[in-house]
Tab-separated table of C-alpha atoms and ligand atoms in Angstrom:
chain	number	residue	atom	x	y	z
A	166	MET	CA	56.422	118.195	106.013
A	167	LYS	CA	59.825	119.337	104.878
A	168	ASP	CA	62.597	119.593	107.426
A	169	SER	CA	64.872	122.605	107.316
A	170	LEU	CA	67.559	120.773	105.367
A	171	GLU	CA	65.086	119.925	102.618
A	172	GLN	CA	63.596	123.414	102.832
A	173	GLY	CA	67.027	124.875	102.056
A	174	ALA	CA	67.337	122.672	98.975
A	175	PHE	CA	64.014	123.924	97.647
A	176	THR	CA	65.013	127.518	98.373
A	177	ILE	CA	68.013	126.998	96.082
A	178	ILE	CA	65.866	125.390	93.394
A	179	GLU	CA	63.325	128.258	93.535
A	180	THR	CA	66.074	130.868	93.251
A	181	LEU	CA	67.505	129.162	90.181
A	182	LEU	CA	64.046	128.849	88.597
A	183	ASP	CA	63.278	132.516	89.326
A	184	ASN	CA	66.392	133.389	87.364
A	185	GLY	CA	65.338	131.371	84.367
A	186	TYR	CA	67.280	128.163	84.969
A	187	GLU	CA	66.217	124.579	85.477
A	188	ALA	CA	67.024	122.935	88.788
A	189	TYR	CA	66.215	119.588	90.411
A	190	LEU	CA	67.034	117.421	93.344
A	191	VAL	CA	69.156	114.538	92.064
A	192	GLY	CA	71.114	111.466	93.134
A	193	GLY	CA	71.116	109.835	96.547
A	194	CYS	CA	68.625	112.223	98.149
A	195	VAL	CA	65.945	111.363	95.585
A	196	ARG	CA	66.539	107.646	96.046
A	197	ASP	CA	66.468	107.905	99.836
A	198	LYS	CA	63.363	110.111	99.859
A	199	GLN	CA	61.532	107.595	97.680
A	200	LEU	CA	62.521	104.862	100.099
A	201	ASN	CA	61.526	106.921	103.146
A	202	ARG	CA	65.076	106.783	104.375
A	203	ARG	CA	66.777	109.623	106.178
A	204	VAL	CA	68.434	111.925	103.667
A	205	LYS	CA	72.017	112.847	104.611
A	206	ASP	CA	72.531	115.534	102.031
A	207	TYR	CA	70.643	117.112	99.176
A	208	ASP	CA	72.335	117.451	95.806
A	209	ILE	CA	70.986	119.746	93.130
A	210	ALA	CA	71.511	119.678	89.365
A	211	THR	CA	70.930	122.832	87.339
A	212	SER	CA	71.239	124.242	83.844
A	213	ALA	CA	72.998	127.327	85.304
A	214	LEU	CA	76.758	127.459	84.804
A	215	PRO	CA	78.909	127.380	87.952
A	216	GLU	CA	79.897	131.071	87.716
A	217	ARG	CA	76.224	131.962	87.573
A	218	VAL	CA	75.463	129.811	90.616
A	219	GLU	CA	78.263	131.553	92.497
A	220	ARG	CA	76.791	134.952	91.727
A	221	LEU	CA	73.213	134.009	92.636
A	222	PHE	CA	73.900	133.009	96.234
A	223	ALA	CA	75.439	134.948	99.081
A	224	ARG	CA	77.564	132.126	100.472
A	225	THR	CA	79.235	129.687	98.110
A	226	ILE	CA	82.344	127.512	98.163
A	227	PRO	CA	84.075	126.522	94.898
A	228	THR	CA	84.212	122.842	95.894
A	229	GLY	CA	84.682	121.232	92.520
A	230	LEU	CA	84.553	123.963	89.918
A	231	GLN	CA	86.326	121.790	87.345
A	232	HIS	CA	83.451	119.305	87.684
A	233	GLY	CA	80.832	122.022	87.674
A	234	THR	CA	80.121	121.807	91.395
A	235	VAL	CA	79.574	124.793	93.658
A	236	THR	CA	78.634	124.345	97.295
A	237	VAL	CA	75.866	126.743	98.289
A	238	VAL	CA	75.438	127.399	102.002
A	239	ILE	CA	71.921	128.075	103.269
A	240	ASP	CA	71.336	128.527	107.012
A	241	GLY	CA	74.753	127.047	107.683
A	242	GLN	CA	73.963	123.894	105.662
A	243	PRO	CA	75.996	122.992	102.567
A	244	TYR	CA	74.335	121.903	99.313
A	245	GLU	CA	76.200	120.720	96.248
A	246	VAL	CA	74.876	122.420	93.147
A	247	THR	CA	76.214	120.888	89.950
A	248	THR	CA	75.706	122.067	86.402
A	249	PHE	CA	74.122	119.485	84.064
A	250	ARG	CA	77.047	117.702	82.521
A	251	LYS	CA	78.254	114.895	80.404
A	252	GLU	CA	81.475	113.016	80.931
A	253	ASP	CA	82.757	111.944	77.581
A	254	ALA	CA	86.476	111.376	77.937
A	255	TYR	CA	87.035	108.740	80.582
A	256	GLU	CA	90.659	108.202	81.450
A	257	ASN	CA	92.276	105.231	83.106
A	258	TYR	CA	88.946	103.693	84.016
A	259	ARG	CA	88.142	106.589	86.299
A	260	ARG	CA	85.820	109.488	85.879
A	261	PRO	CA	87.302	112.265	83.775
A	262	THR	CA	88.904	115.448	85.014
A	263	GLU	CA	87.149	117.494	82.335
A	264	VAL	CA	83.443	117.693	81.860
A	265	GLN	CA	81.176	119.103	79.227
A	266	TYR	CA	78.223	121.207	80.279
A	267	ILE	CA	74.877	120.436	78.686
A	268	ASP	CA	71.356	121.741	79.054
A	269	SER	CA	69.424	118.517	79.413
A	270	LEU	CA	68.518	116.933	82.714
A	271	VAL	CA	67.935	113.546	81.128
A	272	GLU	CA	71.415	113.488	79.661
A	273	ASP	CA	72.808	114.403	83.053
A	274	LEU	CA	70.895	111.541	84.638
A	275	GLN	CA	72.145	109.216	81.943
A	276	ARG	CA	75.792	109.556	83.042
A	277	ARG	CA	74.895	108.324	86.537
A	278	ASP	CA	75.731	104.818	87.683
A	279	PHE	CA	72.548	102.997	88.697
A	280	THR	CA	68.916	103.514	87.783
A	281	MET	CA	67.994	104.234	91.407
A	282	ASN	CA	70.657	106.979	91.437
A	283	ALA	CA	69.442	108.480	88.170
A	284	MET	CA	66.148	109.978	89.315
A	285	ALA	CA	65.274	113.627	89.915
A	286	ILE	CA	62.624	115.614	91.778
A	287	ASP	CA	61.391	118.964	90.491
A	288	HIS	CA	60.383	122.092	92.423
A	289	GLU	CA	56.849	120.797	92.861
A	290	GLY	CA	58.039	117.497	94.293
A	291	ARG	CA	57.326	115.496	91.129
A	292	LEU	CA	59.538	112.514	90.406
A	293	LEU	CA	61.366	112.368	87.078
A	294	ASP	CA	62.528	108.851	86.423
A	295	PRO	CA	63.490	108.296	82.787
A	296	PHE	CA	65.473	105.112	83.522
A	297	HIS	CA	62.808	103.438	85.653
A	298	GLY	CA	64.717	103.489	88.906
A	299	MET	CA	61.528	103.161	90.951
A	300	GLU	CA	60.472	100.076	89.074
A	301	ASP	CA	63.856	98.491	89.756
A	302	LEU	CA	63.716	99.526	93.412
A	303	SER	CA	60.266	98.063	93.898
A	304	ASN	CA	61.472	94.838	92.315
A	305	GLY	CA	64.491	94.862	94.605
A	306	ILE	CA	66.918	95.196	91.731
A	307	LEU	CA	70.135	97.174	91.311
A	308	ARG	CA	70.798	97.922	87.653
A	309	CYS	CA	73.276	100.059	85.743
A	310	VAL	CA	71.943	102.881	83.613
A	311	GLY	CA	72.448	101.698	80.035
A	312	GLU	CA	75.012	99.087	79.066
A	313	ALA	CA	76.565	97.779	82.283
A	314	GLY	CA	79.851	96.698	80.717
A	315	GLU	CA	80.438	100.148	79.267
A	316	ARG	CA	79.563	101.787	82.519
A	317	PHE	CA	82.093	99.721	84.476
A	318	GLN	CA	84.712	100.329	81.805
A	319	GLU	CA	84.140	104.071	82.040
A	320	ASP	CA	84.683	103.984	85.787
A	321	ALA	CA	85.791	100.809	87.513
A	322	LEU	CA	84.945	102.221	90.942
A	323	ARG	CA	81.299	101.649	90.039
A	324	MET	CA	81.808	97.918	90.592
A	325	LEU	CA	82.581	98.518	94.258
A	326	ARG	CA	79.709	100.969	94.482
A	327	CYS	CA	77.516	98.256	93.006
A	328	VAL	CA	78.424	95.847	95.803
A	329	ARG	CA	78.013	98.559	98.427
A	330	PHE	CA	74.576	99.656	97.212
A	331	ALA	CA	73.344	96.068	96.806
A	332	ALA	CA	74.274	95.332	100.426
A	333	GLU	CA	73.100	98.629	101.854
A	334	TYR	CA	69.684	98.465	100.191
A	335	GLN	CA	69.386	94.667	100.157
A	336	LEU	CA	68.980	94.584	96.406
A	337	SER	CA	69.812	91.789	94.063
A	338	ILE	CA	72.135	92.790	91.284
A	339	GLU	CA	70.436	92.555	87.908
A	340	GLU	CA	71.722	89.707	85.770
A	341	ARG	CA	73.520	91.703	83.083
A	342	THR	CA	74.934	94.135	85.592
A	343	TRP	CA	76.328	91.189	87.578
A	344	ALA	CA	77.717	89.508	84.467
A	345	ALA	CA	79.401	92.766	83.460
A	346	LEU	CA	80.842	93.112	86.932
A	347	LEU	CA	82.369	89.645	86.734
A	348	ASP	CA	83.749	90.355	83.257
A	349	ASN	CA	85.243	93.691	84.170
A	350	ALA	CA	86.516	92.875	87.661
A	351	PRO	CA	90.178	93.016	86.487
A	352	LEU	CA	89.725	96.745	85.805
A	353	LEU	CA	89.673	97.349	89.544
A	354	LYS	CA	93.469	97.480	89.326
A	355	HIS	CA	93.138	101.012	87.981
A	356	ILE	CA	91.480	102.297	91.120
A	357	ALA	CA	93.543	103.989	93.825
A	358	MET	CA	93.744	102.010	97.064
A	359	GLU	CA	92.335	104.974	98.920
A	360	ARG	CA	89.134	104.826	96.882
A	361	VAL	CA	88.932	101.089	97.461
A	362	ARG	CA	89.326	101.693	101.188
A	363	MET	CA	86.595	104.328	101.207
A	364	GLU	CA	84.149	101.935	99.584
A	365	LEU	CA	85.139	99.049	101.869
A	366	GLU	CA	84.760	101.288	104.899
A	367	ARG	CA	81.285	102.262	103.841
A	368	MET	CA	80.381	98.600	103.330
A	369	MET	CA	81.654	97.708	106.795
A	370	SER	CA	79.814	100.532	108.493
A	371	GLY	CA	76.700	99.990	106.424
A	372	ALA	CA	73.497	98.050	106.919
A	373	SER	CA	74.899	94.629	106.055
A	374	PRO	CA	78.661	94.122	106.086
A	375	SER	CA	78.163	90.385	105.746
A	376	LEU	CA	76.134	90.729	102.555
A	377	ALA	CA	78.746	93.093	101.123
A	378	LEU	CA	81.484	90.600	101.976
A	379	GLU	CA	79.523	87.753	100.423
A	380	LEU	CA	79.214	89.719	97.205
A	381	LEU	CA	82.901	90.592	97.293
A	382	ALA	CA	83.630	86.918	97.843
A	383	SER	CA	81.400	85.597	95.084
A	384	SER	CA	82.533	88.211	92.554
A	385	GLN	CA	86.196	87.801	93.573
A	386	LEU	CA	86.440	91.515	92.876
A	387	LEU	CA	89.138	92.035	95.487
A	388	GLN	CA	91.496	89.726	93.645
A	389	HIS	CA	92.067	92.592	91.247
A	390	THR	CA	93.136	95.495	93.409
A	391	LYS	CA	96.170	97.553	92.401
A	392	ILE	CA	98.076	96.183	95.402
A	393	PRO	CA	97.239	92.542	96.233
A	394	LEU	CA	95.252	92.149	99.435
A	395	LEU	CA	94.898	89.353	101.976
A	396	LEU	CA	91.226	90.241	101.796
A	397	ALA	CA	91.213	88.697	98.335
A	398	GLY	CA	90.982	85.394	100.199
A	399	ILE	CA	87.559	86.053	101.701
A	400	HIS	CA	85.886	83.610	99.355
A	401	LYS	CA	87.564	80.917	101.458
A	402	VAL	CA	86.009	82.206	104.664
A	403	THR	CA	82.777	80.525	105.625
A	404	LYS	CA	81.703	82.620	108.582
A	405	LEU	CA	81.033	85.949	106.887
A	406	ASN	CA	77.544	85.931	108.371
A	407	ASN	CA	78.918	86.587	111.830
A	408	VAL	CA	80.537	89.848	110.786
A	409	SER	CA	77.222	91.672	110.899
A	410	GLN	CA	76.856	90.839	114.588
A	411	LEU	CA	79.822	93.026	115.472
A	412	ASN	CA	78.934	96.612	116.012
A	413	ALA	CA	82.044	98.569	115.123
A	414	PRO	CA	83.630	98.538	111.663
A	415	MET	CA	87.170	98.037	112.963
A	416	GLU	CA	85.940	95.051	114.968
A	417	CYS	CA	84.726	93.571	111.710
A	418	TRP	CA	88.154	94.106	110.178
A	419	ALA	CA	89.921	92.501	113.120
A	420	TYR	CA	87.567	89.527	112.959
A	421	LEU	CA	88.074	89.176	109.209
A	422	TYR	CA	91.837	89.099	109.563
A	423	LEU	CA	91.524	86.455	112.274
A	424	LEU	CA	89.383	84.362	109.940
A	425	LEU	CA	91.898	84.921	107.162
A	426	GLU	CA	94.555	83.655	109.565
A	427	ALA	CA	96.577	86.782	108.901
A	428	GLU	CA	99.753	87.564	110.784
A	429	GLN	CA	99.412	90.762	112.729
A	430	GLN	CA	102.187	92.357	110.712
A	431	SER	CA	100.693	91.497	107.330
A	432	ALA	CA	97.306	92.803	108.393
A	433	GLU	CA	98.938	95.987	109.586
A	434	GLU	CA	100.787	96.449	106.314
A	435	GLU	CA	97.619	95.875	104.332
A	436	LEU	CA	95.622	98.402	106.311
A	437	ARG	CA	98.412	100.927	105.759
A	438	GLN	CA	98.349	100.282	102.035
A	439	LEU	CA	94.625	100.831	102.100
A	440	THR	CA	95.458	104.209	103.708
A	441	PHE	CA	93.642	103.628	106.967
A	442	SER	CA	94.569	106.059	109.746
A	443	LYS	CA	97.045	105.026	112.420
A	444	GLN	CA	94.222	104.874	114.926
A	445	GLN	CA	92.237	102.526	112.687
A	446	VAL	CA	95.290	100.355	112.073
A	447	ASP	CA	95.868	100.091	115.828
A	448	ALA	CA	92.234	99.191	116.402
A	449	VAL	CA	92.790	96.089	114.275
A	450	LYS	CA	96.380	95.161	114.905
A	451	LEU	CA	96.290	95.354	118.720
A	452	PRO	CA	93.454	92.825	119.120
A	453	LEU	CA	95.282	90.489	116.731
A	454	ALA	CA	98.476	90.864	118.734
A	455	ALA	CA	96.515	90.347	121.950
A	456	ALA	CA	95.007	87.107	120.619
A	457	GLU	CA	98.507	85.856	119.880
A	458	PHE	CA	99.722	86.944	123.303
A	459	MET	CA	96.790	85.186	124.988
A	460	ALA	CA	97.594	81.921	123.259
A	461	SER	CA	101.350	82.148	123.801
A	462	GLY	CA	101.122	82.496	127.562
A	463	LEU	CA	98.817	79.587	128.261
A	464	GLY	CA	99.782	76.245	129.726
A	465	SER	CA	96.989	74.197	131.213
A	466	GLY	CA	94.327	76.640	130.036
A	467	SER	CA	92.658	76.752	133.442
A	468	ILE	CA	90.275	79.603	134.169
A	469	GLU	CA	92.746	81.145	136.619
A	470	GLU	CA	95.432	81.101	134.002
A	471	LEU	CA	93.153	82.595	131.371
A	472	GLU	CA	92.147	85.364	133.750
A	473	ARG	CA	95.734	86.187	134.619
A	474	GLN	CA	96.881	86.211	131.010
A	475	TRP	CA	93.869	88.289	130.002
A	476	LYS	CA	94.603	90.919	132.615
A	477	LEU	CA	98.241	91.050	131.575
A	478	ALA	CA	97.060	91.487	127.999
A	479	VAL	CA	94.935	94.422	129.092
A	480	ILE	CA	97.994	96.275	130.362
A	481	GLN	CA	99.997	95.388	127.321
A	482	TYR	CA	97.495	96.102	124.543
A	483	GLY	CA	95.020	98.474	126.182
A	484	LYS	CA	91.367	98.192	127.090
A	485	ASP	CA	90.005	99.018	123.641
A	486	ALA	CA	91.864	96.153	122.015
A	487	MET	CA	90.606	93.726	124.657
A	488	ILE	CA	87.021	94.917	124.323
A	489	THR	CA	87.277	94.224	120.599
A	490	LEU	CA	88.738	90.777	121.200
A	491	ALA	CA	86.050	89.966	123.770
A	492	HIS	CA	83.301	91.013	121.342
A	493	ILE	CA	84.782	88.905	118.576
A	494	LEU	CA	85.071	85.855	120.826
A	495	THR	CA	81.497	86.343	121.990
A	496	VAL	CA	80.313	86.202	118.397
A	497	ASP	CA	82.687	83.380	117.462
A	498	PRO	CA	84.641	81.593	120.233
A	499	ALA	CA	86.713	79.816	117.605
A	500	ALA	CA	87.766	83.067	115.943
A	501	SER	CA	91.362	82.925	117.142
A	502	GLU	CA	91.998	79.236	116.715
A	503	SER	CA	94.576	80.072	114.070
A	504	LYS	CA	96.452	81.995	116.769
A	505	GLY	CA	96.422	78.888	118.948
A	506	LEU	CA	93.547	79.803	121.225
A	507	THR	CA	91.112	76.903	121.501
A	508	GLY	CA	87.391	77.321	121.075
A	509	SER	CA	86.783	76.484	124.707
A	510	ALA	CA	89.254	79.143	125.872
A	511	GLY	CA	87.631	81.530	123.403
A	512	ARG	CA	84.215	80.790	124.879
A	513	ILE	CA	85.391	81.584	128.402
A	514	LEU	CA	87.066	84.798	127.261
A	515	GLY	CA	83.959	85.800	125.343
A	516	GLN	CA	81.902	85.298	128.482
A	517	GLN	CA	84.310	86.624	131.116
A	518	GLY	CA	86.635	88.985	129.260
A	519	LEU	CA	84.641	92.174	129.710
A	520	HIS	CA	83.972	91.362	133.348
A	521	TRP	CA	87.675	90.741	134.044
A	522	LEU	CA	88.474	93.952	132.283
A	523	GLU	CA	86.265	95.912	134.646
A	524	GLU	CA	87.776	94.212	137.649
A	525	ILE	CA	91.270	95.500	136.950
A	526	PRO	CA	92.088	98.210	139.513
A	527	VAL	CA	94.760	99.879	137.379
A	528	ASP	CA	95.768	99.205	133.796
A	529	LYS	CA	98.262	101.950	132.938
A	530	LEU	CA	101.477	103.267	134.463
A	531	SER	CA	99.844	106.669	134.779
A	532	GLY	CA	97.265	105.085	137.074
A	533	LEU	CA	99.832	103.819	139.585
A	534	HIS	CA	99.933	105.910	142.728
A	535	ILE	CA	103.661	106.267	142.496
A	536	SER	CA	106.059	107.914	140.072
A	537	GLY	CA	109.461	106.963	138.726
A	538	GLY	CA	110.954	109.898	140.605
A	539	GLU	CA	109.593	108.638	143.892
A	540	VAL	CA	111.034	105.195	143.281
A	541	ILE	CA	114.443	106.683	142.464
A	542	SER	CA	114.595	108.840	145.574
A	543	ARG	CA	113.472	105.977	147.776
A	544	MET	CA	116.282	103.776	146.470
A	545	ALA	CA	118.788	106.632	146.333
A	546	VAL	CA	120.247	105.038	143.213
A	547	PRO	CA	120.813	106.840	139.889
A	548	ALA	CA	118.057	106.533	137.328
A	549	GLY	CA	118.415	103.855	134.664
A	550	PRO	CA	116.432	101.294	132.719
A	551	TRP	CA	115.686	99.533	135.991
A	552	VAL	CA	113.128	102.204	136.888
A	553	ALA	CA	110.819	101.372	134.006
A	554	ASN	CA	111.184	97.666	134.663
A	555	VAL	CA	110.343	98.040	138.336
A	556	LEU	CA	107.321	100.196	137.486
A	557	GLN	CA	106.114	97.617	134.948
A	558	GLN	CA	106.376	94.884	137.545
A	559	LEU	CA	104.423	97.011	140.032
A	560	LEU	CA	101.775	97.623	137.399
A	561	ARG	CA	101.416	93.916	136.644
A	562	GLU	CA	101.025	93.050	140.301
A	563	ALA	CA	98.594	95.900	140.944
A	564	ALA	CA	96.555	95.005	137.855
A	565	LEU	CA	96.320	91.384	138.939
A	566	GLY	CA	95.160	92.586	142.348
A	567	SER	CA	98.034	91.049	144.298
A	568	LEU	CA	99.391	94.457	145.289
A	569	ALA	CA	97.416	97.433	146.584
A	570	ASN	CA	97.701	100.586	144.531
A	571	GLU	CA	98.844	102.650	147.517
A	572	LYS	CA	101.994	104.712	147.655
A	573	ASP	CA	103.603	103.107	150.726
A	574	VAL	CA	102.799	99.590	149.630
A	575	LEU	CA	104.113	100.288	146.138
A	576	LEU	CA	107.323	101.872	147.452
A	577	ASP	CA	108.056	98.933	149.752
A	578	ARG	CA	107.454	96.515	146.932
A	579	ALA	CA	109.626	98.588	144.577
A	580	GLU	CA	112.486	98.339	146.996
A	581	GLN	CA	112.036	94.607	147.263
A	582	ILE	CA	111.987	94.147	143.472
A	583	TYR	CA	115.043	96.343	143.107
A	584	LYS	CA	116.947	94.342	145.661
A	585	GLU	CA	115.917	91.032	144.126
A	586	HIS	CA	116.888	91.937	140.591
A	587	TYR	CA	119.197	94.888	140.429
A	588	SER	CA	121.331	95.407	143.510
A	589	SER	CA	124.534	93.455	143.372
A	590	GLY	CA	126.401	92.430	146.456
A	591	THR	CA	123.451	92.186	148.834
B	850	ATP	P1	75.551	107.880	99.309
B	850	ATP	O1	76.037	109.285	99.483
B	850	ATP	O2	74.482	107.450	100.224
B	850	ATP	O3	76.646	106.900	99.160
B	850	ATP	P2	74.856	108.789	96.745
B	850	ATP	O4	74.012	108.189	95.689
B	850	ATP	O5	74.507	110.135	97.233
B	850	ATP	O6	74.875	107.763	97.910
B	850	ATP	P3	77.360	109.930	95.992
B	850	ATP	O7	78.685	109.298	95.854
B	850	ATP	O8	77.162	110.978	97.012
B	850	ATP	O9	76.323	108.747	96.212
B	850	ATP	O10	77.002	110.490	94.554
B	850	ATP	C1	75.844	111.265	94.288
B	850	ATP	C2	75.272	110.857	92.932
B	850	ATP	O11	76.239	111.074	91.910
B	850	ATP	C3	74.903	109.397	92.830
B	850	ATP	O12	73.589	109.162	93.292
B	850	ATP	C4	75.030	109.143	91.350
B	850	ATP	O13	73.898	109.629	90.664
B	850	ATP	C5	76.201	110.016	90.962
B	850	ATP	N1	77.484	109.301	91.038
B	850	ATP	C6	78.351	109.288	92.064
B	850	ATP	N2	79.430	108.552	91.804
B	850	ATP	C7	79.259	108.081	90.551
B	850	ATP	C8	80.034	107.259	89.689
B	850	ATP	N3	81.220	106.779	90.073
B	850	ATP	N4	79.539	107.012	88.458
B	850	ATP	C9	78.357	107.501	88.062
B	850	ATP	N5	77.581	108.271	88.820
B	850	ATP	C10	78.011	108.566	90.055
B	851	MG	MG1	75.654	111.383	98.592
């Protein structure tokens, strides 16, 4: 049974055939269908030129006309329809900006990266597999189409795709493909950091981040990025296995940087260079900063002290950062040893951290049942930096549970703090 997404793809293929053109399903959708995996999107290759495709369908978007790609919209769903093409002039180890249209499916499949990505399905559902992708898949092998070295030299991004696909589909990389990857690893320096980030992100959110990292480590591929990365040191990290136990990609990143013993600032800089969003950068840097803060404020390391410091960290770095840190310490209590937090402290935080987090009655200034204005009018003193400081102190005490989050109680305590610290002459 075809679902409606697949139905739409066949509608496009039929329309092209009815008009005298060839058309096939190609690429990832063919691979995933053969593996009984969920297909995310259907791509179609056709002998029709892009202008022709545009005229044959009511709704189209000129997504990548210079590459021969037109997006056709059927029932609100987009499909990429690409004219059979060859890419002869590769520039700077990336795919070319100009393509040459051809009329042969097999030649189109030949320009594709791996045998499992170079299969097609025709309008009757028959598999066309000139490069024996199915045979490789059933043997659990990832192999370049043609001469692997040439293929990586044409487009160095394929080396990262190779690692990603091997991890995602649990395939072993065919011997010559692997040898070519090792030989050509230095070409990765031609690839924009943004493309590197996109591949790394997909590895981390994929089926097996730890396998991807192991392959990155054993190939030392990341030693050759355009901008040098701390991540290049992952071959020295022995606990890559654990990464797969974390459930959010940014948690994996935070854990990796802890294992790499990265300073928060260097990690932050690196994530920026990789063009991660500010939100993603924060999701990594705040847990790192919180781990440092946890370690810095500890004396005896008693449970009471850990709890207090943890709750103070929650107000300072936010709940999300502390949830991440708790998850990491659950997976690996020794994760932040480089920050000075012992394994036994890490174990307690991994066990208690989330519970302590829930216990906190208020963790943000906006949650205090009092405003700066109310504090000012109570004291009848002009506003100044003291207001924020008093509010912060109230928040700490309320978060730790030593002060009720009630207006009158807070106001009385505000007055007391003000008198202790700010009023001269009394
Ligand atoms: P997924 O979308 O799950 O990552 P995919 O195979 O669909 O996998 P895409 O990047 O969407 O990957 O590309 C679609 C197809 O285009 C691939 O299956 C492959 O045939 C071809 N392709 C994509 N990128 C390259 C590349 N850098 N070199 C050669 N062929 C490529
Ligand atoms: Mg795809």
